[in-house]
Amino acid sequence: MLLIPILMFLRPCLISAQDIRLVNGTTPSQGRLEVFYDNTWGTVCDDYFDDKDAIVVCRMLRFSENLSKVAVRTEAAYGQGTDPIWLDDVHCDGYETSLFNCPASWRNHNCNHGEDVGVDCDLNQSVSITGNQPVIENSSLSLRCQLSACYSYQCTYSWTSSKAISGNTSQQSLTFENITRDWNTATIYCHVNVTSPSTVIVGSTTMDVQYGPSSATVSVSSPLTVTENTSFPTAITCSSPACNPLCNANWFNGSTKILNTTLFSTPISRYFAGSYICNVSNAVGIWTTQLDVIVNYGPSSATVSVSSPLTVTENTSPPTAITCSSPACSPLCNANWFNGSTKILNTTLFSTPISRYFAGSYICNVSNAVGFWTTQLDVIVNYGPSSAPVSVSSPLTVTENTSPPTAITCSSPACNPLCNANWFNGSTKVLNTTLFSTPISRYFAGSYICNVSNAVGFRITQLDVIVNCRRTEGQVFV
């Protein structure tokens, strides 16, 4: 048969099923193919006309329920036409919506009506493809094609697919190796060429490639640092890429499954800190991604190792170390003592024996970048008198029957608790705080003790009193 170049003519007027028909068949779904052109019905030559072209014809005629049951009838199987031969060398890919979108030669042909092509859009003979089953990615799958009531010498087989097969594969059985996920939902066509009568029948099956997740996507980067009692600026989700069958995406904290698909729907607590696992899985595989959550929070207290107020005695050491410490913080807190606005460099108060000058209020300050907390410690230092001041010098010389030149008092310096100041003459306590409120008698001569004391201690000072007597007439002093 002489081959001539394919000539392309665009015919925008041929756009619907009304421009083609099947005639001389026993049912509306089969017959000689004719096209309407130049106001005349004409036939189509069977040169190069195959099942792909037949699928497009059946699609145009709305026989699209099962396009795998189509057949090409060659050599005027439905009788010879008498009208012009309009089309030759039709080359469809099988995906077109109209025959007139396919490359073809219009009006130019090298055929006669003995080559008029026929199409059967509802073929009763069935092509069975066995062996198809869900297959896991990277494994293999073997398919076998068989036309019912067809012996091997009558039929030849070929396979095509838009994804899984490159070109035609001419064999009855076909094995796919190293199957990839891209082949999922690929349609595999088996073309059965029947030699007598010359017919092409097509069967198809769809590949079900099962594969697990290739990642587990977390919507934020790890580690994630947040501040307590705030909400996240965005939802924290665990999601999956394409999987077959569909994957489930879940959050886990340790072995505990979190019911929500979004982490932390409430304001964040410090107890949310830790590692979370985004787990994406199906029956084929699993993928996990870890999200480390750091929660920054300030101190909830400032702990002082002793109770306030703290009462101690001068020149002793505290019964225990007096420390300022912090509970858990993130980031770590600094704990410092302050006396007023002055920071105390030591973390422990009073590393030396206590002086009365240590009395006062101290602030335990615990802080980090998030916040701070303070606790006040009041320190009371008990101390005894440092002296027992007497208002006159010893010895004190006075003349009988005169009054002292000034009040003779026993007083106390600062004490904590307050001191009592008393005069003693021997073991006898003088009730008055001022000696000799009456004119002095010779009998007042002697030693007096100024005693200043409190619960902590005491001090004494001795005052020696000398009373000079005046001589009267008749008195003799020996």
Short mmCIF file of N, CA and C in Angstrom, two decimals, residues 74-174:
data_model
loop_
_atom_site.label_atom_id
_atom_site.label_comp_id
_atom_site.label_asym_id
_atom_site.label_seq_id
_atom_site.Cartn_x
_atom_site.Cartn_y
_atom_site.Cartn_z
N THR A 74 -11.99 -3.83 10.60
CA THR A 74 -11.35 -3.40 9.35
C THR A 74 -11.96 -4.14 8.16
N GLU A 75 -11.50 -3.71 6.98
CA GLU A 75 -11.85 -4.37 5.71
C GLU A 75 -13.36 -4.43 5.51
N ALA A 76 -14.00 -3.30 5.75
CA ALA A 76 -15.44 -3.14 5.49
C ALA A 76 -16.27 -4.21 6.18
N ALA A 77 -15.96 -4.46 7.48
CA ALA A 77 -16.68 -5.49 8.23
C ALA A 77 -18.16 -5.20 8.30
N TYR A 78 -18.56 -3.92 8.21
CA TYR A 78 -19.98 -3.55 8.25
C TYR A 78 -20.47 -3.09 6.86
N GLY A 79 -19.83 -3.63 5.84
CA GLY A 79 -20.24 -3.30 4.48
C GLY A 79 -19.50 -2.09 3.93
N GLN A 80 -19.49 -2.02 2.58
CA GLN A 80 -18.80 -0.92 1.93
C GLN A 80 -19.74 0.27 1.76
N GLY A 81 -19.17 1.43 1.98
CA GLY A 81 -19.93 2.63 1.75
C GLY A 81 -19.89 3.02 0.29
N THR A 82 -20.78 3.92 -0.09
CA THR A 82 -20.82 4.39 -1.47
C THR A 82 -20.47 5.87 -1.56
N ASP A 83 -20.34 6.49 -0.42
CA ASP A 83 -20.06 7.92 -0.40
C ASP A 83 -18.55 8.17 -0.46
N PRO A 84 -18.14 9.41 -0.46
CA PRO A 84 -16.70 9.70 -0.52
C PRO A 84 -15.97 9.13 0.70
N ILE A 85 -14.68 8.88 0.52
CA ILE A 85 -13.80 8.53 1.64
C ILE A 85 -13.17 9.84 2.11
N TRP A 86 -13.62 10.31 3.27
CA TRP A 86 -13.16 11.63 3.73
C TRP A 86 -11.85 11.56 4.52
N LEU A 87 -11.62 10.50 5.29
CA LEU A 87 -10.46 10.48 6.20
C LEU A 87 -9.60 9.26 5.96
N ASP A 88 -8.28 9.50 6.12
CA ASP A 88 -7.30 8.42 6.04
C ASP A 88 -6.18 8.74 7.04
N ASP A 89 -5.48 7.69 7.44
CA ASP A 89 -4.30 7.86 8.32
C ASP A 89 -4.63 8.68 9.58
N VAL A 90 -5.66 8.24 10.29
CA VAL A 90 -6.02 8.91 11.55
C VAL A 90 -5.05 8.46 12.65
N HIS A 91 -4.55 9.42 13.43
CA HIS A 91 -3.57 9.12 14.48
C HIS A 91 -3.99 9.80 15.79
N CYS A 92 -4.91 9.20 16.53
CA CYS A 92 -5.33 9.73 17.84
C CYS A 92 -4.45 9.15 18.94
N ASP A 93 -4.35 9.89 20.05
CA ASP A 93 -3.65 9.38 21.24
C ASP A 93 -4.60 8.66 22.19
N GLY A 94 -5.89 8.79 21.94
CA GLY A 94 -6.88 8.14 22.79
C GLY A 94 -7.45 9.02 23.88
N TYR A 95 -6.90 10.23 24.05
CA TYR A 95 -7.36 11.12 25.11
C TYR A 95 -8.15 12.30 24.56
N GLU A 96 -8.23 12.42 23.25
CA GLU A 96 -8.93 13.55 22.64
C GLU A 96 -10.44 13.45 22.89
N THR A 97 -11.08 14.59 22.91
CA THR A 97 -12.55 14.62 23.08
C THR A 97 -13.27 14.59 21.74
N SER A 98 -12.54 14.78 20.65
CA SER A 98 -13.18 14.78 19.33
C SER A 98 -12.22 14.17 18.31
N LEU A 99 -12.79 13.39 17.38
CA LEU A 99 -11.99 12.80 16.31
C LEU A 99 -11.30 13.87 15.49
N PHE A 100 -11.92 15.04 15.44
CA PHE A 100 -11.41 16.10 14.57
C PHE A 100 -10.27 16.88 15.20
N ASN A 101 -9.88 16.47 16.44
CA ASN A 101 -8.68 17.02 17.07
C ASN A 101 -7.46 16.15 16.80
N CYS A 102 -7.67 15.04 16.10
CA CYS A 102 -6.57 14.10 15.85
C CYS A 102 -5.91 14.41 14.49
N PRO A 103 -4.61 14.19 14.40
CA PRO A 103 -3.96 14.31 13.09
C PRO A 103 -4.57 13.31 12.11
N ALA A 104 -4.83 13.76 10.89
CA ALA A 104 -5.43 12.88 9.87
C ALA A 104 -5.27 13.53 8.49
N SER A 105 -5.51 12.73 7.51
CA SER A 105 -5.49 13.22 6.13
C SER A 105 -6.93 13.37 5.65
N TRP A 106 -7.32 14.59 5.35
CA TRP A 106 -8.69 14.86 4.89
C TRP A 106 -8.74 14.87 3.36
N ARG A 107 -9.70 14.11 2.83
CA ARG A 107 -9.99 14.07 1.38
C ARG A 107 -8.87 13.41 0.59
N ASN A 108 -7.67 13.33 1.11
CA ASN A 108 -6.56 12.69 0.40
C ASN A 108 -6.36 11.30 0.99
N HIS A 109 -6.43 10.29 0.14
CA HIS A 109 -6.30 8.93 0.64
C HIS A 109 -5.82 8.03 -0.49
N ASN A 110 -5.45 6.83 -0.12
CA ASN A 110 -5.05 5.81 -1.09
C ASN A 110 -5.84 4.52 -0.83
N CYS A 111 -7.13 4.69 -0.51
CA CYS A 111 -7.98 3.57 -0.09
C CYS A 111 -9.12 3.37 -1.08
N ASN A 112 -9.79 2.22 -0.87
CA ASN A 112 -11.07 1.99 -1.55
C ASN A 112 -12.07 1.59 -0.48
N HIS A 113 -13.33 1.46 -0.86
CA HIS A 113 -14.36 1.18 0.14
C HIS A 113 -14.23 -0.20 0.75
N GLY A 114 -13.39 -1.04 0.19
CA GLY A 114 -13.10 -2.32 0.83
C GLY A 114 -12.28 -2.15 2.10
N GLU A 115 -11.80 -0.94 2.34
CA GLU A 115 -11.02 -0.65 3.55
C GLU A 115 -11.79 0.26 4.51
N ASP A 116 -13.10 0.36 4.30
CA ASP A 116 -13.88 1.19 5.22
C ASP A 116 -13.80 0.61 6.64
N VAL A 117 -13.51 1.48 7.60
CA VAL A 117 -13.33 1.02 8.97
C VAL A 117 -14.67 1.02 9.70
N GLY A 118 -14.81 0.05 10.60
CA GLY A 118 -15.97 0.00 11.48
C GLY A 118 -15.53 0.05 12.94
N VAL A 119 -16.44 0.46 13.79
CA VAL A 119 -16.15 0.58 15.23
C VAL A 119 -17.27 -0.08 16.01
N ASP A 120 -16.88 -0.84 17.03
CA ASP A 120 -17.84 -1.44 17.96
C ASP A 120 -17.58 -0.83 19.34
N CYS A 121 -18.55 -0.02 19.82
CA CYS A 121 -18.38 0.68 21.09
C CYS A 121 -18.88 -0.11 22.29
N ASP A 122 -19.43 -1.27 22.09
CA ASP A 122 -19.93 -2.07 23.21
C ASP A 122 -19.70 -3.53 22.89
N LEU A 123 -18.43 -3.91 22.92
CA LEU A 123 -18.02 -5.24 22.50
C LEU A 123 -18.43 -6.27 23.55
N ASN A 124 -19.09 -7.33 23.09
CA ASN A 124 -19.52 -8.36 24.02
C ASN A 124 -18.35 -9.21 24.49
N GLN A 125 -17.38 -9.46 23.62
CA GLN A 125 -16.21 -10.20 24.04
C GLN A 125 -15.43 -9.35 25.04
N SER A 126 -14.97 -9.96 26.07
CA SER A 126 -14.28 -9.21 27.12
C SER A 126 -12.81 -9.58 27.19
N VAL A 127 -12.01 -8.55 27.46
CA VAL A 127 -10.58 -8.74 27.70
C VAL A 127 -10.39 -8.77 29.21
N SER A 128 -9.84 -9.84 29.71
CA SER A 128 -9.59 -9.94 31.15
C SER A 128 -8.10 -9.74 31.41
N ILE A 129 -7.81 -8.94 32.42
CA ILE A 129 -6.43 -8.71 32.86
C ILE A 129 -6.34 -9.26 34.28
N THR A 130 -5.56 -10.29 34.46
CA THR A 130 -5.44 -10.94 35.76
C THR A 130 -4.12 -10.58 36.42
N GLY A 131 -4.10 -10.73 37.73
CA GLY A 131 -2.87 -10.47 38.49
C GLY A 131 -2.82 -9.11 39.14
N ASN A 132 -3.78 -8.24 38.76
CA ASN A 132 -3.72 -6.90 39.34
C ASN A 132 -4.20 -6.94 40.79
N GLN A 133 -3.45 -6.32 41.66
CA GLN A 133 -3.78 -6.23 43.07
C GLN A 133 -3.01 -5.05 43.65
N PRO A 134 -3.42 -4.58 44.81
CA PRO A 134 -2.63 -3.50 45.42
C PRO A 134 -1.18 -3.93 45.58
N VAL A 135 -0.28 -3.07 45.18
CA VAL A 135 1.14 -3.41 45.19
C VAL A 135 1.90 -2.31 45.92
N ILE A 136 2.87 -2.72 46.72
CA ILE A 136 3.63 -1.76 47.52
C ILE A 136 4.76 -1.18 46.67
N GLU A 137 5.00 0.06 46.85
CA GLU A 137 6.05 0.79 46.13
C GLU A 137 7.37 0.02 46.19
N ASN A 138 8.11 0.07 45.07
CA ASN A 138 9.43 -0.55 44.90
C ASN A 138 9.36 -2.08 44.79
N SER A 139 8.17 -2.64 44.71
CA SER A 139 8.06 -4.08 44.49
C SER A 139 7.66 -4.32 43.04
N SER A 140 7.24 -5.54 42.71
CA SER A 140 6.92 -5.88 41.33
C SER A 140 5.48 -6.37 41.22
N LEU A 141 4.97 -6.36 39.99
CA LEU A 141 3.60 -6.79 39.72
C LEU A 141 3.56 -7.43 38.34
N SER A 142 2.93 -8.60 38.26
CA SER A 142 2.82 -9.31 36.98
C SER A 142 1.35 -9.34 36.55
N LEU A 143 1.11 -8.95 35.28
CA LEU A 143 -0.23 -8.95 34.71
C LEU A 143 -0.27 -9.89 33.51
N ARG A 144 -1.43 -10.47 33.30
CA ARG A 144 -1.62 -11.32 32.12
C ARG A 144 -2.93 -10.92 31.46
N CYS A 145 -2.87 -10.82 30.13
CA CYS A 145 -4.03 -10.38 29.35
C CYS A 145 -4.59 -11.58 28.58
N GLN A 146 -5.92 -11.67 28.54
CA GLN A 146 -6.56 -12.78 27.84
C GLN A 146 -7.90 -12.31 27.27
N LEU A 147 -8.12 -12.62 25.99
CA LEU A 147 -9.41 -12.37 25.37
C LEU A 147 -10.18 -13.69 25.37
N SER A 148 -11.41 -13.63 25.83
CA SER A 148 -12.20 -14.85 25.90
C SER A 148 -12.36 -15.46 24.51
N ALA A 149 -12.33 -16.80 24.47
CA ALA A 149 -12.51 -17.56 23.21
C ALA A 149 -11.50 -17.14 22.16
N CYS A 150 -10.26 -16.90 22.62
CA CYS A 150 -9.21 -16.52 21.65
C CYS A 150 -8.04 -17.45 21.85
N TYR A 151 -7.63 -18.13 20.78
CA TYR A 151 -6.47 -19.00 20.84
C TYR A 151 -5.22 -18.22 20.49
N SER A 152 -4.10 -18.70 20.96
CA SER A 152 -2.86 -17.94 20.83
C SER A 152 -2.52 -17.64 19.38
N TYR A 153 -2.84 -18.54 18.48
CA TYR A 153 -2.48 -18.27 17.08
C TYR A 153 -3.41 -17.25 16.45
N GLN A 154 -4.54 -16.96 17.12
CA GLN A 154 -5.49 -15.99 16.57
C GLN A 154 -5.24 -14.57 17.06
N CYS A 155 -4.55 -14.43 18.20
CA CYS A 155 -4.43 -13.11 18.84
C CYS A 155 -2.98 -12.77 19.11
N THR A 156 -2.71 -11.50 19.03
CA THR A 156 -1.44 -10.95 19.51
C THR A 156 -1.78 -9.85 20.51
N TYR A 157 -0.83 -9.63 21.44
CA TYR A 157 -1.10 -8.72 22.56
C TYR A 157 -0.05 -7.62 22.61
N SER A 158 -0.49 -6.47 23.06
CA SER A 158 0.44 -5.36 23.32
C SER A 158 -0.12 -4.54 24.48
N TRP A 159 0.80 -3.87 25.18
CA TRP A 159 0.45 -3.10 26.37
C TRP A 159 0.86 -1.65 26.18
N THR A 160 0.03 -0.76 26.68
CA THR A 160 0.40 0.67 26.70
C THR A 160 -0.10 1.28 28.01
N SER A 161 0.51 2.38 28.36
CA SER A 161 0.08 3.15 29.53
C SER A 161 0.67 4.54 29.44
N SER A 162 -0.04 5.49 29.99
CA SER A 162 0.46 6.87 29.96
C SER A 162 1.60 7.08 30.95
N LYS A 163 1.73 6.19 31.96
CA LYS A 163 2.75 6.40 32.99
C LYS A 163 3.72 5.24 33.10
N ALA A 164 3.17 4.03 33.29
CA ALA A 164 4.00 2.91 33.71
C ALA A 164 4.77 2.25 32.58
N ILE A 165 4.37 2.46 31.33
CA ILE A 165 5.02 1.79 30.21
C ILE A 165 5.48 2.83 29.21
N SER A 166 6.70 2.69 28.78
CA SER A 166 7.24 3.57 27.75
C SER A 166 7.17 2.83 26.42
N GLY A 167 6.26 3.27 25.53
CA GLY A 167 6.10 2.61 24.24
C GLY A 167 5.24 1.36 24.36
N ASN A 168 5.14 0.61 23.27
CA ASN A 168 4.35 -0.62 23.24
C ASN A 168 5.19 -1.79 23.72
N THR A 169 4.55 -2.68 24.44
CA THR A 169 5.21 -3.91 24.88
C THR A 169 4.40 -5.08 24.35
N SER A 170 4.99 -5.85 23.47
CA SER A 170 4.25 -6.89 22.73
C SER A 170 4.46 -8.24 23.38
N GLN A 171 3.65 -8.54 24.35
CA GLN A 171 3.67 -9.85 24.98
C GLN A 171 2.37 -10.01 25.77
N GLN A 172 1.99 -11.24 25.98
CA GLN A 172 0.72 -11.46 26.66
C GLN A 172 0.82 -11.19 28.16
N SER A 173 1.95 -11.51 28.75
CA SER A 173 2.18 -11.25 30.17
C SER A 173 3.22 -10.15 30.32
N LEU A 174 3.04 -9.35 31.33
CA LEU A 174 3.93 -8.21 31.53
C LEU A 174 4.22 -8.08 33.02
#
